PDB file of N, CA and C in Angstrom:
ATOM      1  N   MET A  16       1.133  -1.236   0.227  1.00 57.00           N
ATOM      2  CA  MET A  16      -0.017  -0.227   0.078  1.00 57.00           C
ATOM      3  C   MET A  16       0.830   1.292  -0.004  1.00 57.00           C
ATOM      4  N   SER A  17       0.801   2.006  -0.876  1.00 59.00           N
ATOM      5  CA  SER A  17       1.582   3.244  -1.077  1.00 59.00           C
ATOM      6  C   SER A  17       0.532   4.462  -0.038  1.00 59.00           C
ATOM      7  N   VAL A  18       1.540   5.373   0.197  1.00 59.00           N
ATOM      8  CA  VAL A  18       1.081   6.439   0.861  1.00 59.00           C
ATOM      9  C   VAL A  18       0.932   7.945   0.209  1.00 59.00           C
ATOM     10  N   VAL A  19      -0.110   8.344  -0.146  1.00 65.00           N
ATOM     11  CA  VAL A  19      -0.102   9.730  -0.756  1.00 65.00           C
ATOM     12  C   VAL A  19       0.034  10.831   0.186  1.00 65.00           C
ATOM     13  N   GLY A  20       0.942  11.756   0.042  1.00 73.00           N
ATOM     14  CA  GLY A  20       1.233  12.783   1.089  1.00 73.00           C
ATOM     15  C   GLY A  20       0.388  13.617   0.449  1.00 73.00           C
ATOM     16  N   ILE A  21      -0.320  14.600   1.402  1.00 78.00           N
ATOM     17  CA  ILE A  21      -1.060  15.619   0.821  1.00 78.00           C
ATOM     18  C   ILE A  21      -0.479  17.095   2.061  1.00 78.00           C
ATOM     19  N   SER A  22      -0.210  18.101   1.188  1.00 82.00           N
ATOM     20  CA  SER A  22       0.375  19.160   1.652  1.00 82.00           C
ATOM     21  C   SER A  22      -0.702  19.954   2.563  1.00 82.00           C
ATOM     22  N   LEU A  23      -0.490  20.078   3.926  1.00 84.00           N
ATOM     23  CA  LEU A  23      -1.221  20.829   4.642  1.00 84.00           C
ATOM     24  C   LEU A  23      -1.472  22.292   4.210  1.00 84.00           C
ATOM     25  N   VAL A  24      -0.398  22.970   3.622  1.00 85.00           N
ATOM     26  CA  VAL A  24      -0.567  24.474   3.164  1.00 85.00           C
ATOM     27  C   VAL A  24      -1.364  24.697   1.865  1.00 85.00           C
ATOM     28  N   LYS A  25      -1.619  23.221   1.182  1.00 87.00           N
ATOM     29  CA  LYS A  25      -2.257  23.367  -0.282  1.00 87.00           C
ATOM     30  C   LYS A  25      -3.885  23.171   0.366  1.00 87.00           C
ATOM     31  N   VAL A  26      -4.215  22.284   1.552  1.00 88.00           N
ATOM     32  CA  VAL A  26      -5.261  22.161   1.978  1.00 88.00           C
ATOM     33  C   VAL A  26      -5.954  23.680   2.338  1.00 88.00           C
ATOM     34  N   LEU A  27      -5.004  24.307   3.198  1.00 88.00           N
ATOM     35  CA  LEU A  27      -5.439  25.518   3.921  1.00 88.00           C
ATOM     36  C   LEU A  27      -5.653  26.641   2.990  1.00 88.00           C
ATOM     37  N   GLU A  28      -4.889  26.557   1.915  1.00 88.00           N
ATOM     38  CA  GLU A  28      -4.994  27.745   0.834  1.00 88.00           C
ATOM     39  C   GLU A  28      -6.306  27.221   0.173  1.00 88.00           C
ATOM     40  N   HIS A  29      -6.747  26.198   0.211  1.00 89.00           N
ATOM     41  CA  HIS A  29      -8.240  25.848  -0.713  1.00 89.00           C
ATOM     42  C   HIS A  29      -9.215  26.255   0.389  1.00 89.00           C
ATOM     43  N   TYR A  30      -9.088  26.343   1.704  1.00 90.00           N
ATOM     44  CA  TYR A  30     -10.116  26.339   2.746  1.00 90.00           C
ATOM     45  C   TYR A  30     -10.557  27.573   3.374  1.00 90.00           C
ATOM     46  N   LEU A  31      -8.978  28.240   3.749  1.00 88.00           N
ATOM     47  CA  LEU A  31      -9.033  29.735   4.386  1.00 88.00           C
ATOM     48  C   LEU A  31      -9.211  30.568   3.499  1.00 88.00           C
ATOM     49  N   THR A  32     -10.008  31.426   3.858  1.00 90.00           N
ATOM     50  CA  THR A  32     -10.024  33.058   3.396  1.00 90.00           C
ATOM     51  C   THR A  32      -8.665  33.533   2.824  1.00 90.00           C
ATOM     52  N   PRO A  33      -8.546  34.458   1.990  1.00 90.00           N
ATOM     53  CA  PRO A  33      -7.186  34.663   1.766  1.00 90.00           C
ATOM     54  C   PRO A  33      -6.251  35.482   2.679  1.00 90.00           C
ATOM     55  N   GLN A  34      -7.414  36.539   3.559  1.00 89.00           N
ATOM     56  CA  GLN A  34      -6.830  37.081   4.773  1.00 89.00           C
ATOM     57  C   GLN A  34      -6.470  35.960   5.877  1.00 89.00           C
ATOM     58  N   GLN A  35      -7.259  34.717   6.155  1.00 85.00           N
ATOM     59  CA  GLN A  35      -6.928  33.890   6.872  1.00 85.00           C
ATOM     60  C   GLN A  35      -5.722  33.164   6.762  1.00 85.00           C
ATOM     61  N   TYR A  36      -5.370  32.834   5.599  1.00 86.00           N
ATOM     62  CA  TYR A  36      -4.138  32.054   4.546  1.00 86.00           C
ATOM     63  C   TYR A  36      -3.003  32.878   5.029  1.00 86.00           C
ATOM     64  N   LYS A  37      -3.188  34.295   4.626  1.00 85.00           N
ATOM     65  CA  LYS A  37      -1.742  35.129   4.869  1.00 85.00           C
ATOM     66  C   LYS A  37      -1.516  35.162   6.285  1.00 85.00           C
ATOM     67  N   ARG A  38      -2.507  34.992   7.347  1.00 81.00           N
ATOM     68  CA  ARG A  38      -2.268  35.119   8.594  1.00 81.00           C
ATOM     69  C   ARG A  38      -1.682  33.994   9.351  1.00 81.00           C
ATOM     70  N   TYR A  39      -1.813  32.575   8.748  1.00 79.00           N
ATOM     71  CA  TYR A  39      -1.715  31.529   9.360  1.00 79.00           C
ATOM     72  C   TYR A  39      -0.715  30.609   8.739  1.00 79.00           C
ATOM     73  N   VAL A  40      -0.441  30.926   7.286  1.00 80.00           N
ATOM     74  CA  VAL A  40       0.498  30.441   6.384  1.00 80.00           C
ATOM     75  C   VAL A  40       1.348  31.437   5.642  1.00 80.00           C
ATOM     76  N   ARG A  41       2.263  31.805   6.468  1.00 70.00           N
ATOM     77  CA  ARG A  41       3.108  33.089   6.091  1.00 70.00           C
ATOM     78  C   ARG A  41       4.219  32.373   5.090  1.00 70.00           C
ATOM     79  N   ASP A  42       4.696  33.132   4.616  1.00 63.00           N
ATOM     80  CA  ASP A  42       6.073  33.020   3.257  1.00 63.00           C
ATOM     81  C   ASP A  42       6.835  31.962   4.206  1.00 63.00           C
ATOM     82  N   ARG A  43       7.088  30.738   3.553  1.00 60.00           N
ATOM     83  CA  ARG A  43       8.188  29.746   4.209  1.00 60.00           C
ATOM     84  C   ARG A  43       9.524  29.586   3.110  1.00 60.00           C
ATOM     85  N   ARG A  44       9.349  30.368   2.266  1.00 55.00           N
ATOM     86  CA  ARG A  44      10.520  29.841   1.158  1.00 55.00           C
ATOM     87  C   ARG A  44      12.153  29.820   2.263  1.00 55.00           C
ATOM     88  N   ASN A  45      12.177  31.314   3.066  1.00 54.00           N
ATOM     89  CA  ASN A  45      13.343  31.384   3.668  1.00 54.00           C
ATOM     90  C   ASN A  45      13.777  30.743   5.055  1.00 54.00           C
ATOM     91  N   GLN A  46      12.653  29.813   5.407  1.00 63.00           N
ATOM     92  CA  GLN A  46      12.575  28.955   6.871  1.00 63.00           C
ATOM     93  C   GLN A  46      13.125  27.785   6.698  1.00 63.00           C
ATOM     94  N   MET A  47      14.481  27.695   7.542  1.00 74.00           N
ATOM     95  CA  MET A  47      15.034  26.447   7.375  1.00 74.00           C
ATOM     96  C   MET A  47      15.339  26.157   9.067  1.00 74.00           C
ATOM     97  N   VAL A  48      14.110  25.631   9.557  1.00 86.00           N
ATOM     98  CA  VAL A  48      13.849  25.155  10.734  1.00 86.00           C
ATOM     99  C   VAL A  48      13.573  23.763  10.909  1.00 86.00           C
ATOM    100  N   SER A  49      13.813  23.008  11.706  1.00 92.00           N
ATOM    101  CA  SER A  49      13.516  21.770  11.877  1.00 92.00           C
ATOM    102  C   SER A  49      12.094  21.556  12.801  1.00 92.00           C
ATOM    103  N   PRO A  50      11.006  20.440  12.682  1.00 93.00           N
ATOM    104  CA  PRO A  50       9.825  20.427  13.061  1.00 93.00           C
ATOM    105  C   PRO A  50      10.195  20.619  14.815  1.00 93.00           C
ATOM    106  N   GLN A  51      11.176  20.307  15.261  1.00 95.00           N
ATOM    107  CA  GLN A  51      11.216  20.373  16.655  1.00 95.00           C
ATOM    108  C   GLN A  51      11.537  21.621  16.917  1.00 95.00           C
ATOM    109  N   GLN A  52      12.198  22.394  16.345  1.00 95.00           N
ATOM    110  CA  GLN A  52      12.391  23.880  16.328  1.00 95.00           C
ATOM    111  C   GLN A  52      10.934  24.596  16.547  1.00 95.00           C
ATOM    112  N   SER A  53      10.077  24.248  15.388  1.00 93.00           N
ATOM    113  CA  SER A  53       8.711  24.783  15.250  1.00 93.00           C
ATOM    114  C   SER A  53       7.995  24.269  16.544  1.00 93.00           C
ATOM    115  N   TYR A  54       8.027  23.264  16.775  1.00 96.00           N
ATOM    116  CA  TYR A  54       7.160  22.869  18.040  1.00 96.00           C
ATOM    117  C   TYR A  54       7.436  23.654  19.166  1.00 96.00           C
ATOM    118  N   ASN A  55       9.033  23.917  19.525  1.00 97.00           N
ATOM    119  CA  ASN A  55       9.319  24.671  20.608  1.00 97.00           C
ATOM    120  C   ASN A  55       9.074  25.871  20.618  1.00 97.00           C
ATOM    121  N   ALA A  56       9.101  26.563  19.185  1.00 95.00           N
ATOM    122  CA  ALA A  56       8.276  27.979  19.111  1.00 95.00           C
ATOM    123  C   ALA A  56       7.099  27.778  19.334  1.00 95.00           C
ATOM    124  N   ALA A  57       6.032  26.736  18.846  1.00 95.00           N
ATOM    125  CA  ALA A  57       4.614  27.208  19.135  1.00 95.00           C
ATOM    126  C   ALA A  57       4.298  27.017  20.625  1.00 95.00           C
ATOM    127  N   LEU A  58       5.024  26.188  21.516  1.00 96.00           N
ATOM    128  CA  LEU A  58       5.213  26.289  22.938  1.00 96.00           C
ATOM    129  C   LEU A  58       5.467  27.564  23.459  1.00 96.00           C
ATOM    130  N   ARG A  59       6.567  28.347  23.360  1.00 97.00           N
ATOM    131  CA  ARG A  59       6.924  29.583  23.501  1.00 97.00           C
ATOM    132  C   ARG A  59       5.591  30.618  23.201  1.00 97.00           C
ATOM    133  N   ASP A  60       5.146  30.392  21.905  1.00 95.00           N
ATOM    134  CA  ASP A  60       4.152  31.071  21.597  1.00 95.00           C
ATOM    135  C   ASP A  60       2.969  31.149  22.467  1.00 95.00           C
ATOM    136  N   LEU A  61       2.511  29.860  22.948  1.00 93.00           N
ATOM    137  CA  LEU A  61       1.381  29.754  23.859  1.00 93.00           C
ATOM    138  C   LEU A  61       1.511  30.566  25.109  1.00 93.00           C
ATOM    139  N   SER A  62       2.863  30.063  25.823  1.00 95.00           N
ATOM    140  CA  SER A  62       3.436  30.378  26.976  1.00 95.00           C
ATOM    141  C   SER A  62       3.277  32.062  27.047  1.00 95.00           C
ATOM    142  N   ILE A  63       3.222  32.842  26.041  1.00 96.00           N
ATOM    143  CA  ILE A  63       3.001  34.459  25.932  1.00 96.00           C
ATOM    144  C   ILE A  63       1.685  34.630  25.242  1.00 96.00           C
ATOM    145  N   ARG A  64       1.090  33.895  25.243  1.00 91.00           N
ATOM    146  CA  ARG A  64      -0.461  33.974  24.638  1.00 91.00           C
ATOM    147  C   ARG A  64      -0.596  34.498  23.406  1.00 91.00           C
ATOM    148  N   ASP A  65       0.321  33.925  22.606  1.00 92.00           N
ATOM    149  CA  ASP A  65       0.365  34.475  21.106  1.00 92.00           C
ATOM    150  C   ASP A  65      -0.288  33.272  20.044  1.00 92.00           C
ATOM    151  N   THR A  66      -1.510  33.287  20.232  1.00 89.00           N
ATOM    152  CA  THR A  66      -1.967  32.021  19.612  1.00 89.00           C
ATOM    153  C   THR A  66      -1.945  31.919  18.085  1.00 89.00           C
ATOM    154  N   GLU A  67      -1.768  32.891  17.410  1.00 87.00           N
ATOM    155  CA  GLU A  67      -1.778  32.887  15.980  1.00 87.00           C
ATOM    156  C   GLU A  67      -0.548  32.528  15.540  1.00 87.00           C
ATOM    157  N   ALA A  68       0.614  32.913  16.339  1.00 90.00           N
ATOM    158  CA  ALA A  68       2.038  32.532  15.878  1.00 90.00           C
ATOM    159  C   ALA A  68       2.375  30.796  16.468  1.00 90.00           C
ATOM    160  N   ALA A  69       1.555  30.513  17.179  1.00 92.00           N
ATOM    161  CA  ALA A  69       1.594  29.099  17.874  1.00 92.00           C
ATOM    162  C   ALA A  69       0.820  28.434  16.616  1.00 92.00           C
ATOM    163  N   ILE A  70      -0.233  28.519  16.151  1.00 90.00           N
ATOM    164  CA  ILE A  70      -0.757  28.000  15.216  1.00 90.00           C
ATOM    165  C   ILE A  70       0.079  27.825  13.916  1.00 90.00           C
ATOM    166  N   PHE A  71       0.771  29.203  13.628  1.00 89.00           N
ATOM    167  CA  PHE A  71       1.791  29.014  12.331  1.00 89.00           C
ATOM    168  C   PHE A  71       2.981  28.051  12.412  1.00 89.00           C
ATOM    169  N   ASN A  72       3.426  28.036  13.708  1.00 92.00           N
ATOM    170  CA  ASN A  72       4.439  27.299  14.031  1.00 92.00           C
ATOM    171  C   ASN A  72       3.871  25.574  13.923  1.00 92.00           C
ATOM    172  N   LEU A  73       2.829  25.431  14.487  1.00 93.00           N
ATOM    173  CA  LEU A  73       2.279  24.020  14.214  1.00 93.00           C
ATOM    174  C   LEU A  73       2.059  23.711  12.909  1.00 93.00           C
ATOM    175  N   ILE A  74       1.654  24.684  12.126  1.00 91.00           N
ATOM    176  CA  ILE A  74       1.377  24.455  10.563  1.00 91.00           C
ATOM    177  C   ILE A  74       2.739  23.776  10.062  1.00 91.00           C
ATOM    178  N   ASN A  75       3.886  24.603  10.602  1.00 90.00           N
ATOM    179  CA  ASN A  75       5.189  24.555  10.106  1.00 90.00           C
ATOM    180  C   ASN A  75       5.661  22.985  10.356  1.00 90.00           C
ATOM    181  N   VAL A  76       5.271  22.730  11.669  1.00 93.00           N
ATOM    182  CA  VAL A  76       5.662  21.401  12.087  1.00 93.00           C
ATOM    183  C   VAL A  76       4.797  20.123  11.248  1.00 93.00           C
ATOM    184  N   PHE A  77       3.524  20.397  10.967  1.00 91.00           N
ATOM    185  CA  PHE A  77       2.750  19.379  10.267  1.00 91.00           C
ATOM    186  C   PHE A  77       3.205  19.281   8.628  1.00 91.00           C
ATOM    187  N   GLU A  78       3.564  20.458   8.206  1.00 88.00           N
ATOM    188  CA  GLU A  78       3.861  20.338   6.753  1.00 88.00           C
ATOM    189  C   GLU A  78       5.306  19.498   6.659  1.00 88.00           C
ATOM    190  N   SER A  79       6.013  19.622   7.552  1.00 88.00           N
ATOM    191  CA  SER A  79       7.180  18.802   7.175  1.00 88.00           C
ATOM    192  C   SER A  79       7.238  17.284   7.848  1.00 88.00           C
ATOM    193  N   GLU A  80       6.612  17.244   8.817  1.00 91.00           N
ATOM    194  CA  GLU A  80       6.635  15.847   9.462  1.00 91.00           C
ATOM    195  C   GLU A  80       5.122  15.774  10.094  1.00 91.00           C
ATOM    196  N   PRO A  81       4.087  15.257   9.352  1.00 90.00           N
ATOM    197  CA  PRO A  81       2.652  15.214   9.810  1.00 90.00           C
ATOM    198  C   PRO A  81       2.511  14.111  11.237  1.00 90.00           C
ATOM    199  N   LYS A  82       3.402  13.439  11.338  1.00 91.00           N
ATOM    200  CA  LYS A  82       3.116  12.468  12.487  1.00 91.00           C
ATOM    201  C   LYS A  82       3.978  12.674  13.761  1.00 91.00           C
ATOM    202  N   HIS A  83       4.335  14.158  13.807  1.00 95.00           N
ATOM    203  CA  HIS A  83       5.094  14.536  14.906  1.00 95.00           C
ATOM    204  C   HIS A  83       4.091  14.616  16.469  1.00 95.00           C
ATOM    205  N   LEU A  84       4.375  13.532  16.993  1.00 96.00           N
ATOM    206  CA  LEU A  84       3.442  13.196  18.244  1.00 96.00           C
ATOM    207  C   LEU A  84       3.380  14.391  19.066  1.00 96.00           C
ATOM    208  N   PRO A  85       4.300  14.793  19.443  1.00 96.00           N
ATOM    209  CA  PRO A  85       4.434  16.142  20.501  1.00 96.00           C
ATOM    210  C   PRO A  85       3.413  17.219  20.040  1.00 96.00           C
ATOM    211  N   ALA A  86       3.447  17.677  18.609  1.00 96.00           N
ATOM    212  CA  ALA A  86       2.775  18.371  17.938  1.00 96.00           C
ATOM    213  C   ALA A  86       1.362  18.164  18.048  1.00 96.00           C
ATOM    214  N   LEU A  87       1.184  17.062  17.694  1.00 95.00           N
ATOM    215  CA  LEU A  87      -0.322  16.564  17.564  1.00 95.00           C
ATOM    216  C   LEU A  87      -1.076  16.586  18.775  1.00 95.00           C
ATOM    217  N   HIS A  88      -0.488  16.280  20.029  1.00 96.00           N
ATOM    218  CA  HIS A  88      -0.868  16.217  21.550  1.00 96.00           C
ATOM    219  C   HIS A  88      -1.048  18.029  21.570  1.00 96.00           C
ATOM    220  N   LEU A  89      -0.373  18.575  21.227  1.00 96.00           N
ATOM    221  CA  LEU A  89      -0.368  20.272  21.642  1.00 96.00           C
ATOM    222  C   LEU A  89      -1.580  20.468  20.732  1.00 96.00           C
ATOM    223  N   ALA A  90      -1.648  20.203  19.469  1.00 94.00           N
ATOM    224  CA  ALA A  90      -2.813  20.664  18.631  1.00 94.00           C
ATOM    225  C   ALA A  90      -4.191  20.059  19.195  1.00 94.00           C
ATOM    226  N   ARG A  91      -4.142  18.812  19.617  1.00 93.00           N
ATOM    227  CA  ARG A  91      -5.206  18.425  20.307  1.00 93.00           C
ATOM    228  C   ARG A  91      -5.822  19.227  21.474  1.00 93.00           C
ATOM    229  N   THR A  92      -4.792  19.380  22.515  1.00 91.00           N
ATOM    230  CA  THR A  92      -4.664  20.146  23.647  1.00 91.00           C
ATOM    231  C   THR A  92      -5.439  21.659  23.562  1.00 91.00           C
ATOM    232  N   MET A  93      -4.916  22.182  22.408  1.00 89.00           N
ATOM    233  CA  MET A  93      -5.467  23.743  21.973  1.00 89.00           C
ATOM    234  C   MET A  93      -6.783  23.456  21.569  1.00 89.00           C
ATOM    235  N   LEU A  94      -7.056  22.703  20.607  1.00 87.00           N
ATOM    236  CA  LEU A  94      -8.411  22.289  20.063  1.00 87.00           C
ATOM    237  C   LEU A  94      -9.527  22.210  21.235  1.00 87.00           C
ATOM    238  N   PHE A  95      -9.174  21.005  22.157  1.00 85.00           N
ATOM    239  CA  PHE A  95      -9.964  20.957  23.205  1.00 85.00           C
ATOM    240  C   PHE A  95     -10.096  22.440  24.480  1.00 85.00           C
ATOM    241  N   GLY A  96      -9.051  23.034  24.208  1.00 82.00           N
ATOM    242  CA  GLY A  96      -9.391  24.156  25.137  1.00 82.00           C
ATOM    243  C   GLY A  96     -10.189  25.284  24.331  1.00 82.00           C
ATOM    244  N   LEU A  97     -10.028  25.340  23.347  1.00 77.00           N
ATOM    245  CA  LEU A  97     -10.777  26.525  22.638  1.00 77.00           C
ATOM    246  C   LEU A  97     -12.268  25.800  22.660  1.00 77.00           C
ATOM    247  N   ASN A  98     -12.638  24.665  21.985  1.00 78.00           N
ATOM    248  CA  ASN A  98     -13.850  23.995  22.522  1.00 78.00           C
ATOM    249  C   ASN A  98     -14.653  24.468  23.813  1.00 78.00           C
ATOM    250  N   LYS A  99     -13.839  24.381  24.753  1.00 77.00           N
ATOM    251  CA  LYS A  99     -14.211  24.682  26.185  1.00 77.00           C
ATOM    252  C   LYS A  99     -14.639  26.270  26.143  1.00 77.00           C
ATOM    253  N   LEU A 100     -13.838  27.097  25.774  1.00 74.00           N
ATOM    254  CA  LEU A 100     -13.996  28.433  25.727  1.00 74.00           C
ATOM    255  C   LEU A 100     -15.059  28.910  24.673  1.00 74.00           C
ATOM    256  N   PHE A 101     -15.381  28.334  23.828  1.00 76.00           N
ATOM    257  CA  PHE A 101     -16.612  28.540  22.814  1.00 76.00           C
ATOM    258  C   PHE A 101     -17.838  28.142  23.587  1.00 76.00           C
ATOM    259  N   HIS A 102     -18.198  27.062  24.572  1.00 77.00           N
ATOM    260  CA  HIS A 102     -19.074  26.679  25.054  1.00 77.00           C
ATOM    261  C   HIS A 102     -19.465  27.616  26.294  1.00 77.00           C
ATOM    262  N   GLU A 103     -18.259  27.982  27.199  1.00 79.00           N
ATOM    263  CA  GLU A 103     -18.607  29.079  28.179  1.00 79.00           C
ATOM    264  C   GLU A 103     -18.769  30.353  27.648  1.00 79.00           C
ATOM    265  N   ALA A 104     -18.703  30.496  26.413  1.00 79.00           N
ATOM    266  CA  ALA A 104     -19.048  31.904  25.810  1.00 79.00           C
ATOM    267  C   ALA A 104     -20.578  32.198  25.341  1.00 79.00           C
ATOM    268  N   GLY A 105     -21.059  30.546  25.239  1.00 79.00           N
ATOM    269  CA  GLY A 105     -22.459  30.556  24.910  1.00 79.00           C
ATOM    270  C   GLY A 105     -22.534  30.081  23.523  1.00 79.00           C
ATOM    271  N   GLY A 106     -21.614  29.720  22.896  1.00 74.00           N
ATOM    272  CA  GLY A 106     -21.363  28.848  21.645  1.00 74.00           C
ATOM    273  C   GLY A 106     -22.103  27.641  21.650  1.00 74.00           C
ATOM    274  N   ASP A 107     -22.807  27.471  20.436  1.00 70.00           N
ATOM    275  CA  ASP A 107     -23.496  26.017  20.207  1.00 70.00           C
ATOM    276  C   ASP A 107     -23.050  25.552  19.090  1.00 70.00           C
ATOM    277  N   LEU A 108     -22.880  24.060  19.072  1.00 62.00           N
ATOM    278  CA  LEU A 108     -22.262  23.379  17.906  1.00 62.00           C
ATOM    279  C   LEU A 108     -23.504  22.970  17.377  1.00 62.00           C
ATOM    280  N   GLN A 109     -23.756  22.807  15.952  1.00 54.00           N
ATOM    281  CA  GLN A 109     -24.606  22.203  14.865  1.00 54.00           C
ATOM    282  C   GLN A 109     -24.195  20.742  14.753  1.00 54.00           C
ATOM    283  N   LYS A 110     -25.012  19.833  14.511  1.00 47.00           N
ATOM    284  CA  LYS A 110     -24.801  18.337  14.153  1.00 47.00           C
ATOM    285  C   LYS A 110     -25.146  18.037  13.027  1.00 47.00           C
TER     286      LYS A 110
END
């Protein structure tokens, strides 16, 4: 069985608005950082409450190493935290 790689950046380009894409998927041509460095940067960004920068750095991790376990756990934790805040603010999910 062969595995087909899908670029997260290409998926985001298709589904995000141009403004969102520009915010979360910045120019990567000059970036030469490892997935671990991007993960560490995401942790640093969250510690200073810069969620947008953390998301940007997680996208960097997943673009180069989609199965980076620490980043997957961090993304899951962020998602559950945002979901909790959404419900506490009176948000309601539709099924």
